[in-house]
Amino acid sequence: MEEISGEEGSFNCEEASNSVKECIQSVMGEESYRQDSVNQWTAKIVEQALTLLVKQSKSFKYIVSCAVMQKCGAGLHTANSCYWDTTADGSCTVKWENRTMYCVVSVFAVALTS
Amino acid sequence: MEEYNAGEEVSFNADEASVTVKECIEGIIGGLDYNQNKVNQWTASIVEHSLTQLVKQGKPFKFIVNCAIMQKSGAGLHTANSCYWDTATDGSCTVRWENRTMYCVVSVFAVAVTC
């Protein structure tokens, strides 16, 4: 379930999406699916995305999840469900593809109460 | 990253959550073959049902449940998670399940509520 809040102190979904897209593009933009490399790619994407998100706002705990799938006709379906504070927490999902693979990255931001 | 804190009352119990999630998956897609028309309902049911069961346990956590179902056809699927949180109180677990025609990967993230 994607939650989009337009308030100042809330999770900025658009900014997070842009950060994530840049990460994916820089890690895998020109690459073709390679079984030997894909583990490194997913790890790099989640680490870089997390670093960028923390730079944008430290008032959240973050969870970044990334799935990369080879394009060969198989179906892939994902769903998320969250039990949290809908006024303060938020998420966004970025879907990306190139000629040989799909990439789905989800970001979940849980507000820190302090 | 799976975090297991033994002995602490309010830390996330990854083993217990895994068992709960496995039962949910089994209950929803246990005997079934991959079906393009149904798979959206299945992923939605799995995350909702898992979430309900986790919340019923009554622990002071916010939860995020993520489910991916992939048809078995030789394609490679890789997933990774990274979390910026309080490693003493928060935790996650990932359950991988398969049958003859599909893979199912469910991740649960639990973030402690401080109030």
mmCIF file of N, CA, C and O in Angstrom, chain A residues 22-98:
data_model
loop_
_atom_site.group_PDB
_atom_site.id
_atom_site.type_symbol
_atom_site.label_atom_id
_atom_site.label_comp_id
_atom_site.label_asym_id
_atom_site.label_seq_id
_atom_site.Cartn_x
_atom_site.Cartn_y
_atom_site.Cartn_z
ATOM 1 N N GLU A 22 17.909 7.140 -9.331
ATOM 2 C CA GLU A 22 19.309 7.450 -9.633
ATOM 3 C C GLU A 22 20.226 6.309 -9.218
ATOM 4 O O GLU A 22 21.171 5.963 -9.932
ATOM 5 N N CYS A 23 19.949 5.730 -8.050
ATOM 6 C CA CYS A 23 20.776 4.615 -7.572
ATOM 7 C C CYS A 23 20.713 3.444 -8.535
ATOM 8 O O CYS A 23 21.740 2.864 -8.910
ATOM 9 N N ILE A 24 19.504 3.080 -8.950
ATOM 10 C CA ILE A 24 19.343 1.928 -9.828
ATOM 11 C C ILE A 24 20.080 2.199 -11.134
ATOM 12 O O ILE A 24 20.856 1.370 -11.631
ATOM 13 N N GLN A 25 19.854 3.388 -11.678
ATOM 14 C CA GLN A 25 20.464 3.743 -12.959
ATOM 15 C C GLN A 25 21.984 3.696 -12.878
ATOM 16 O O GLN A 25 22.642 3.188 -13.791
ATOM 17 N N SER A 26 22.536 4.190 -11.783
ATOM 18 C CA SER A 26 24.000 4.237 -11.695
ATOM 19 C C SER A 26 24.599 2.850 -11.472
ATOM 20 O O SER A 26 25.704 2.564 -11.900
ATOM 21 N N VAL A 27 23.850 1.963 -10.800
ATOM 22 C CA VAL A 27 24.397 0.633 -10.533
ATOM 23 C C VAL A 27 24.191 -0.311 -11.718
ATOM 24 O O VAL A 27 25.107 -1.065 -12.074
ATOM 25 N N MET A 28 23.021 -0.267 -12.348
ATOM 26 C CA MET A 28 22.706 -1.276 -13.365
ATOM 27 C C MET A 28 22.300 -0.705 -14.709
ATOM 28 O O MET A 28 21.961 -1.469 -15.602
ATOM 29 N N GLY A 29 22.332 0.622 -14.827
ATOM 30 C CA GLY A 29 21.782 1.275 -16.010
ATOM 31 C C GLY A 29 22.166 0.640 -17.335
ATOM 32 O O GLY A 29 21.323 0.350 -18.180
ATOM 33 N N GLU A 30 23.482 0.407 -17.523
ATOM 34 C CA GLU A 30 23.958 -0.079 -18.821
ATOM 35 C C GLU A 30 24.200 -1.578 -18.843
ATOM 36 O O GLU A 30 24.691 -2.116 -19.820
ATOM 37 N N GLU A 31 23.853 -2.267 -17.746
ATOM 38 C CA GLU A 31 24.235 -3.677 -17.619
ATOM 39 C C GLU A 31 23.184 -4.628 -18.188
ATOM 40 O O GLU A 31 22.006 -4.294 -18.258
ATOM 41 N N SER A 32 23.642 -5.822 -18.556
ATOM 42 C CA SER A 32 22.719 -6.906 -18.881
ATOM 43 C C SER A 32 22.703 -7.882 -17.717
ATOM 44 O O SER A 32 23.693 -7.997 -16.997
ATOM 45 N N TYR A 33 21.583 -8.590 -17.552
ATOM 46 C CA TYR A 33 21.465 -9.515 -16.423
ATOM 47 C C TYR A 33 22.633 -10.496 -16.428
ATOM 48 O O TYR A 33 22.932 -11.148 -17.420
ATOM 49 N N ARG A 34 23.294 -10.583 -15.268
ATOM 50 C CA ARG A 34 24.395 -11.542 -15.115
ATOM 51 C C ARG A 34 24.269 -12.192 -13.752
ATOM 52 O O ARG A 34 24.349 -11.507 -12.729
ATOM 53 N N GLN A 35 24.146 -13.478 -13.758
ATOM 54 C CA GLN A 35 23.924 -14.201 -12.502
ATOM 55 C C GLN A 35 25.035 -13.942 -11.488
ATOM 56 O O GLN A 35 24.804 -13.858 -10.285
ATOM 57 N N ASP A 36 26.275 -13.800 -11.973
ATOM 58 C CA ASP A 36 27.416 -13.607 -11.074
ATOM 59 C C ASP A 36 27.430 -12.242 -10.412
ATOM 60 O O ASP A 36 28.060 -12.078 -9.376
ATOM 61 N N SER A 37 26.790 -11.273 -11.092
ATOM 62 C CA SER A 37 26.899 -9.896 -10.590
ATOM 63 C C SER A 37 25.673 -9.420 -9.842
ATOM 64 O O SER A 37 25.743 -8.441 -9.101
ATOM 65 N N VAL A 38 24.575 -10.090 -10.038
ATOM 66 C CA VAL A 38 23.323 -9.503 -9.571
ATOM 67 C C VAL A 38 23.245 -9.368 -8.047
ATOM 68 O O VAL A 38 22.640 -8.436 -7.529
ATOM 69 N N ASN A 39 23.902 -10.283 -7.323
ATOM 70 C CA ASN A 39 23.907 -10.130 -5.866
ATOM 71 C C ASN A 39 24.579 -8.836 -5.437
ATOM 72 O O ASN A 39 24.092 -8.123 -4.551
ATOM 73 N N GLN A 40 25.690 -8.522 -6.086
ATOM 74 C CA GLN A 40 26.392 -7.265 -5.753
ATOM 75 C C GLN A 40 25.517 -6.071 -6.095
ATOM 76 O O GLN A 40 25.501 -5.077 -5.381
ATOM 77 N N TRP A 41 24.812 -6.158 -7.233
ATOM 78 C CA TRP A 41 23.979 -5.033 -7.657
ATOM 79 C C TRP A 41 22.875 -4.745 -6.642
ATOM 80 O O TRP A 41 22.656 -3.604 -6.267
ATOM 81 N N THR A 42 22.149 -5.793 -6.224
ATOM 82 C CA THR A 42 21.056 -5.561 -5.277
ATOM 83 C C THR A 42 21.606 -4.991 -3.978
ATOM 84 O O THR A 42 21.023 -4.069 -3.399
ATOM 85 N N ALA A 43 22.737 -5.509 -3.537
ATOM 86 C CA ALA A 43 23.332 -5.004 -2.289
ATOM 87 C C ALA A 43 23.723 -3.540 -2.440
ATOM 88 O O ALA A 43 23.450 -2.712 -1.566
ATOM 89 N N LYS A 44 24.348 -3.201 -3.574
ATOM 90 C CA LYS A 44 24.764 -1.804 -3.786
ATOM 91 C C LYS A 44 23.566 -0.878 -3.848
ATOM 92 O O LYS A 44 23.595 0.230 -3.304
ATOM 93 N N ILE A 45 22.526 -1.321 -4.540
ATOM 94 C CA ILE A 45 21.336 -0.465 -4.682
ATOM 95 C C ILE A 45 20.736 -0.157 -3.325
ATOM 96 O O ILE A 45 20.451 1.000 -3.005
ATOM 97 N N VAL A 46 20.551 -1.192 -2.483
ATOM 98 C CA VAL A 46 19.919 -0.919 -1.184
ATOM 99 C C VAL A 46 20.823 -0.065 -0.300
ATOM 100 O O VAL A 46 20.352 0.827 0.410
ATOM 101 N N GLU A 47 22.135 -0.295 -0.354
ATOM 102 C CA GLU A 47 23.035 0.502 0.485
ATOM 103 C C GLU A 47 23.068 1.950 0.034
ATOM 104 O O GLU A 47 22.971 2.867 0.856
ATOM 105 N N GLN A 48 23.220 2.158 -1.277
ATOM 106 C CA GLN A 48 23.291 3.541 -1.774
ATOM 107 C C GLN A 48 21.988 4.285 -1.537
ATOM 108 O O GLN A 48 21.983 5.455 -1.145
ATOM 109 N N ALA A 49 20.872 3.589 -1.771
ATOM 110 C CA ALA A 49 19.569 4.227 -1.569
ATOM 111 C C ALA A 49 19.405 4.620 -0.106
ATOM 112 O O ALA A 49 18.961 5.730 0.217
ATOM 113 N N LEU A 50 19.791 3.729 0.799
ATOM 114 C CA LEU A 50 19.670 4.001 2.227
ATOM 115 C C LEU A 50 20.512 5.215 2.612
ATOM 116 O O LEU A 50 20.063 6.102 3.341
ATOM 117 N N THR A 51 21.736 5.274 2.100
ATOM 118 C CA THR A 51 22.626 6.401 2.400
ATOM 119 C C THR A 51 21.995 7.718 1.942
ATOM 120 O O THR A 51 21.994 8.710 2.687
ATOM 121 N N LEU A 52 21.460 7.731 0.739
ATOM 122 C CA LEU A 52 20.830 8.956 0.227
ATOM 123 C C LEU A 52 19.615 9.353 1.056
ATOM 124 O O LEU A 52 19.390 10.534 1.336
ATOM 125 N N LEU A 53 18.815 8.364 1.448
ATOM 126 C CA LEU A 53 17.602 8.651 2.220
ATOM 127 C C LEU A 53 17.954 9.245 3.579
ATOM 128 O O LEU A 53 17.332 10.216 4.033
ATOM 129 N N VAL A 54 18.948 8.671 4.225
ATOM 130 C CA VAL A 54 19.337 9.159 5.549
ATOM 131 C C VAL A 54 19.852 10.592 5.441
ATOM 132 O O VAL A 54 19.604 11.431 6.310
ATOM 133 N N LYS A 55 20.546 10.898 4.331
ATOM 134 C CA LYS A 55 21.005 12.272 4.101
ATOM 135 C C LYS A 55 19.838 13.236 3.959
ATOM 136 O O LYS A 55 19.906 14.388 4.389
ATOM 137 N N GLN A 56 18.755 12.756 3.328
ATOM 138 C CA GLN A 56 17.592 13.635 3.108
ATOM 139 C C GLN A 56 16.873 13.943 4.398
ATOM 140 O O GLN A 56 16.392 15.043 4.622
ATOM 141 N N SER A 57 16.731 12.933 5.246
ATOM 142 C CA SER A 57 16.017 13.170 6.501
ATOM 143 C C SER A 57 16.384 12.132 7.533
ATOM 144 O O SER A 57 16.262 10.936 7.295
ATOM 145 N N LYS A 58 16.843 12.605 8.695
ATOM 146 C CA LYS A 58 17.212 11.676 9.750
ATOM 147 C C LYS A 58 16.057 11.439 10.718
ATOM 148 O O LYS A 58 16.231 10.767 11.725
ATOM 149 N N SER A 59 14.866 11.969 10.414
ATOM 150 C CA SER A 59 13.801 11.769 11.390
ATOM 151 C C SER A 59 12.960 10.531 11.098
ATOM 152 O O SER A 59 11.818 10.422 11.539
ATOM 153 N N PHE A 60 13.544 9.597 10.337
ATOM 154 C CA PHE A 60 12.862 8.336 10.033
ATOM 155 C C PHE A 60 13.800 7.160 10.209
ATOM 156 O O PHE A 60 15.007 7.278 10.039
ATOM 157 N N LYS A 61 13.220 6.023 10.549
ATOM 158 C CA LYS A 61 13.910 4.746 10.371
ATOM 159 C C LYS A 61 13.534 4.301 8.956
ATOM 160 O O LYS A 61 12.403 4.546 8.516
ATOM 161 N N TYR A 62 14.452 3.680 8.230
ATOM 162 C CA TYR A 62 14.186 3.287 6.855
ATOM 163 C C TYR A 62 14.368 1.792 6.642
ATOM 164 O O TYR A 62 15.231 1.166 7.245
ATOM 165 N N ILE A 63 13.556 1.251 5.739
ATOM 166 C CA ILE A 63 13.750 -0.115 5.251
ATOM 167 C C ILE A 63 13.721 -0.009 3.737
ATOM 168 O O ILE A 63 12.799 0.564 3.162
ATOM 169 N N VAL A 64 14.768 -0.531 3.081
ATOM 170 C CA VAL A 64 14.812 -0.505 1.620
ATOM 171 C C VAL A 64 14.896 -1.939 1.137
ATOM 172 O O VAL A 64 15.735 -2.710 1.585
ATOM 173 N N SER A 65 14.022 -2.297 0.209
ATOM 174 C CA SER A 65 13.956 -3.665 -0.275
ATOM 175 C C SER A 65 14.087 -3.638 -1.795
ATOM 176 O O SER A 65 13.453 -2.822 -2.448
ATOM 177 N N CYS A 66 14.928 -4.503 -2.354
ATOM 178 C CA CYS A 66 15.155 -4.484 -3.792
ATOM 179 C C CYS A 66 15.042 -5.890 -4.367
ATOM 180 O O CYS A 66 15.613 -6.834 -3.818
ATOM 181 N N ALA A 67 14.326 -6.043 -5.488
ATOM 182 C CA ALA A 67 14.248 -7.334 -6.166
ATOM 183 C C ALA A 67 14.646 -7.129 -7.618
ATOM 184 O O ALA A 67 14.166 -6.204 -8.270
ATOM 185 N N VAL A 68 15.549 -7.972 -8.120
ATOM 186 C CA VAL A 68 15.947 -7.918 -9.527
ATOM 187 C C VAL A 68 15.592 -9.249 -10.162
ATOM 188 O O VAL A 68 15.934 -10.308 -9.632
ATOM 189 N N MET A 69 14.878 -9.178 -11.292
ATOM 190 C CA MET A 69 14.473 -10.405 -11.955
ATOM 191 C C MET A 69 14.844 -10.387 -13.422
ATOM 192 O O MET A 69 14.625 -9.399 -14.110
ATOM 193 N N GLN A 70 15.376 -11.498 -13.877
ATOM 194 C CA GLN A 70 15.756 -11.676 -15.271
ATOM 195 C C GLN A 70 14.496 -11.670 -16.146
ATOM 196 O O GLN A 70 13.466 -12.229 -15.758
ATOM 197 N N LYS A 71 14.579 -11.059 -17.310
ATOM 198 C CA LYS A 71 13.410 -11.018 -18.195
ATOM 199 C C LYS A 71 13.391 -12.274 -19.036
ATOM 200 O O LYS A 71 14.186 -12.421 -19.967
ATOM 201 N N CYS A 72 12.501 -13.191 -18.669
ATOM 202 C CA CYS A 72 12.315 -14.285 -19.621
ATOM 203 C C CYS A 72 10.898 -14.815 -19.589
ATOM 204 O O CYS A 72 10.664 -16.008 -19.668
ATOM 205 N N GLY A 73 9.982 -13.931 -19.473
ATOM 206 C CA GLY A 73 8.579 -14.329 -19.634
ATOM 207 C C GLY A 73 7.877 -14.746 -18.351
ATOM 208 O O GLY A 73 6.667 -14.890 -18.337
ATOM 209 N N ALA A 74 8.633 -14.942 -17.274
ATOM 210 C CA ALA A 74 7.989 -15.362 -16.016
ATOM 211 C C ALA A 74 7.197 -14.209 -15.422
ATOM 212 O O ALA A 74 7.515 -13.050 -15.636
ATOM 213 N N GLY A 75 6.150 -14.541 -14.672
ATOM 214 C CA GLY A 75 5.373 -13.516 -13.985
ATOM 215 C C GLY A 75 5.963 -13.257 -12.605
ATOM 216 O O GLY A 75 6.410 -14.186 -11.938
ATOM 217 N N LEU A 76 5.980 -11.982 -12.199
ATOM 218 C CA LEU A 76 6.405 -11.650 -10.831
ATOM 219 C C LEU A 76 5.390 -10.696 -10.241
ATOM 220 O O LEU A 76 5.045 -9.687 -10.859
ATOM 221 N N HIS A 77 4.878 -11.009 -9.078
ATOM 222 C CA HIS A 77 3.909 -10.141 -8.408
ATOM 223 C C HIS A 77 4.394 -9.856 -7.002
ATOM 224 O O HIS A 77 4.887 -10.748 -6.321
ATOM 225 N N THR A 78 4.267 -8.589 -6.570
ATOM 226 C CA THR A 78 4.657 -8.255 -5.201
ATOM 227 C C THR A 78 3.536 -7.475 -4.532
ATOM 228 O O THR A 78 2.749 -6.805 -5.196
ATOM 229 N N ALA A 79 3.461 -7.581 -3.204
ATOM 230 C CA ALA A 79 2.473 -6.813 -2.440
ATOM 231 C C ALA A 79 3.108 -6.418 -1.119
ATOM 232 O O ALA A 79 3.982 -7.113 -0.616
ATOM 233 N N ASN A 80 2.689 -5.275 -0.574
ATOM 234 C CA ASN A 80 3.153 -4.845 0.744
ATOM 235 C C ASN A 80 1.967 -4.488 1.596
ATOM 236 O O ASN A 80 0.962 -3.983 1.091
ATOM 237 N N SER A 81 2.070 -4.727 2.887
ATOM 238 C CA SER A 81 1.023 -4.328 3.800
ATOM 239 C C SER A 81 1.692 -3.772 5.047
ATOM 240 O O SER A 81 2.692 -4.319 5.499
ATOM 241 N N CYS A 82 1.194 -2.667 5.579
ATOM 242 C CA CYS A 82 1.874 -2.020 6.696
ATOM 243 C C CYS A 82 0.926 -1.691 7.839
ATOM 244 O O CYS A 82 -0.179 -1.197 7.599
ATOM 245 N N TYR A 83 1.401 -1.954 9.047
ATOM 246 C CA TYR A 83 0.645 -1.623 10.257
ATOM 247 C C TYR A 83 1.442 -0.545 10.958
ATOM 248 O O TYR A 83 2.462 -0.844 11.600
ATOM 249 N N TRP A 84 1.036 0.714 10.782
ATOM 250 C CA TRP A 84 1.839 1.810 11.336
ATOM 251 C C TRP A 84 0.990 3.047 11.517
ATOM 252 O O TRP A 84 -0.232 2.954 11.494
ATOM 253 N N ASP A 85 1.622 4.172 11.710
ATOM 254 C CA ASP A 85 0.916 5.437 11.888
ATOM 255 C C ASP A 85 0.768 6.093 10.512
ATOM 256 O O ASP A 85 1.732 6.617 9.958
ATOM 257 N N THR A 86 -0.429 6.065 9.984
ATOM 258 C CA THR A 86 -0.608 6.516 8.599
ATOM 259 C C THR A 86 -0.383 8.023 8.427
ATOM 260 O O THR A 86 -0.230 8.502 7.310
ATOM 261 N N THR A 87 -0.359 8.765 9.530
ATOM 262 C CA THR A 87 -0.141 10.208 9.389
ATOM 263 C C THR A 87 1.350 10.552 9.357
ATOM 264 O O THR A 87 1.738 11.594 8.850
ATOM 265 N N ALA A 88 2.179 9.673 9.901
ATOM 266 C CA ALA A 88 3.599 10.018 10.022
ATOM 267 C C ALA A 88 4.511 9.147 9.163
ATOM 268 O O ALA A 88 5.594 9.580 8.768
ATOM 269 N N ASP A 89 4.078 7.921 8.896
ATOM 270 C CA ASP A 89 4.927 6.980 8.169
ATOM 271 C C ASP A 89 4.535 6.941 6.696
ATOM 272 O O ASP A 89 3.444 7.363 6.326
ATOM 273 N N GLY A 90 5.436 6.435 5.854
ATOM 274 C CA GLY A 90 5.097 6.376 4.436
ATOM 275 C C GLY A 90 5.986 5.423 3.671
ATOM 276 O O GLY A 90 6.984 4.917 4.189
ATOM 277 N N SER A 91 5.618 5.186 2.420
ATOM 278 C CA SER A 91 6.420 4.292 1.590
ATOM 279 C C SER A 91 6.349 4.730 0.141
ATOM 280 O O SER A 91 5.478 5.520 -0.241
ATOM 281 N N CYS A 92 7.284 4.218 -0.661
ATOM 282 C CA CYS A 92 7.158 4.393 -2.098
ATOM 283 C C CYS A 92 7.825 3.210 -2.780
ATOM 284 O O CYS A 92 8.720 2.583 -2.219
ATOM 285 N N THR A 93 7.348 2.884 -3.963
ATOM 286 C CA THR A 93 7.889 1.756 -4.713
ATOM 287 C C THR A 93 8.297 2.250 -6.095
ATOM 288 O O THR A 93 7.539 2.968 -6.750
ATOM 289 N N VAL A 94 9.505 1.869 -6.521
ATOM 290 C CA VAL A 94 10.004 2.260 -7.838
ATOM 291 C C VAL A 94 10.170 1.006 -8.690
ATOM 292 O O VAL A 94 10.787 0.030 -8.260
ATOM 293 N N LYS A 95 9.577 1.030 -9.894
ATOM 294 C CA LYS A 95 9.729 -0.102 -10.816
ATOM 295 C C LYS A 95 10.604 0.374 -11.977
ATOM 296 O O LYS A 95 10.352 1.420 -12.554
ATOM 297 N N TRP A 96 11.612 -0.411 -12.298
ATOM 298 C CA TRP A 96 12.566 -0.020 -13.337
ATOM 299 C C TRP A 96 12.814 -1.219 -14.217
ATOM 300 O O TRP A 96 12.743 -2.367 -13.765
ATOM 301 N N GLU A 97 13.128 -1.000 -15.474
ATOM 302 C CA GLU A 97 13.496 -2.128 -16.322
ATOM 303 C C GLU A 97 14.439 -1.672 -17.415
ATOM 304 O O GLU A 97 14.477 -0.490 -17.778
ATOM 305 N N ASN A 98 15.209 -2.635 -17.917
ATOM 306 C CA ASN A 98 15.934 -2.409 -19.149
ATOM 307 C C ASN A 98 15.661 -3.617 -20.043
ATOM 308 O O ASN A 98 14.691 -4.354 -19.817
#
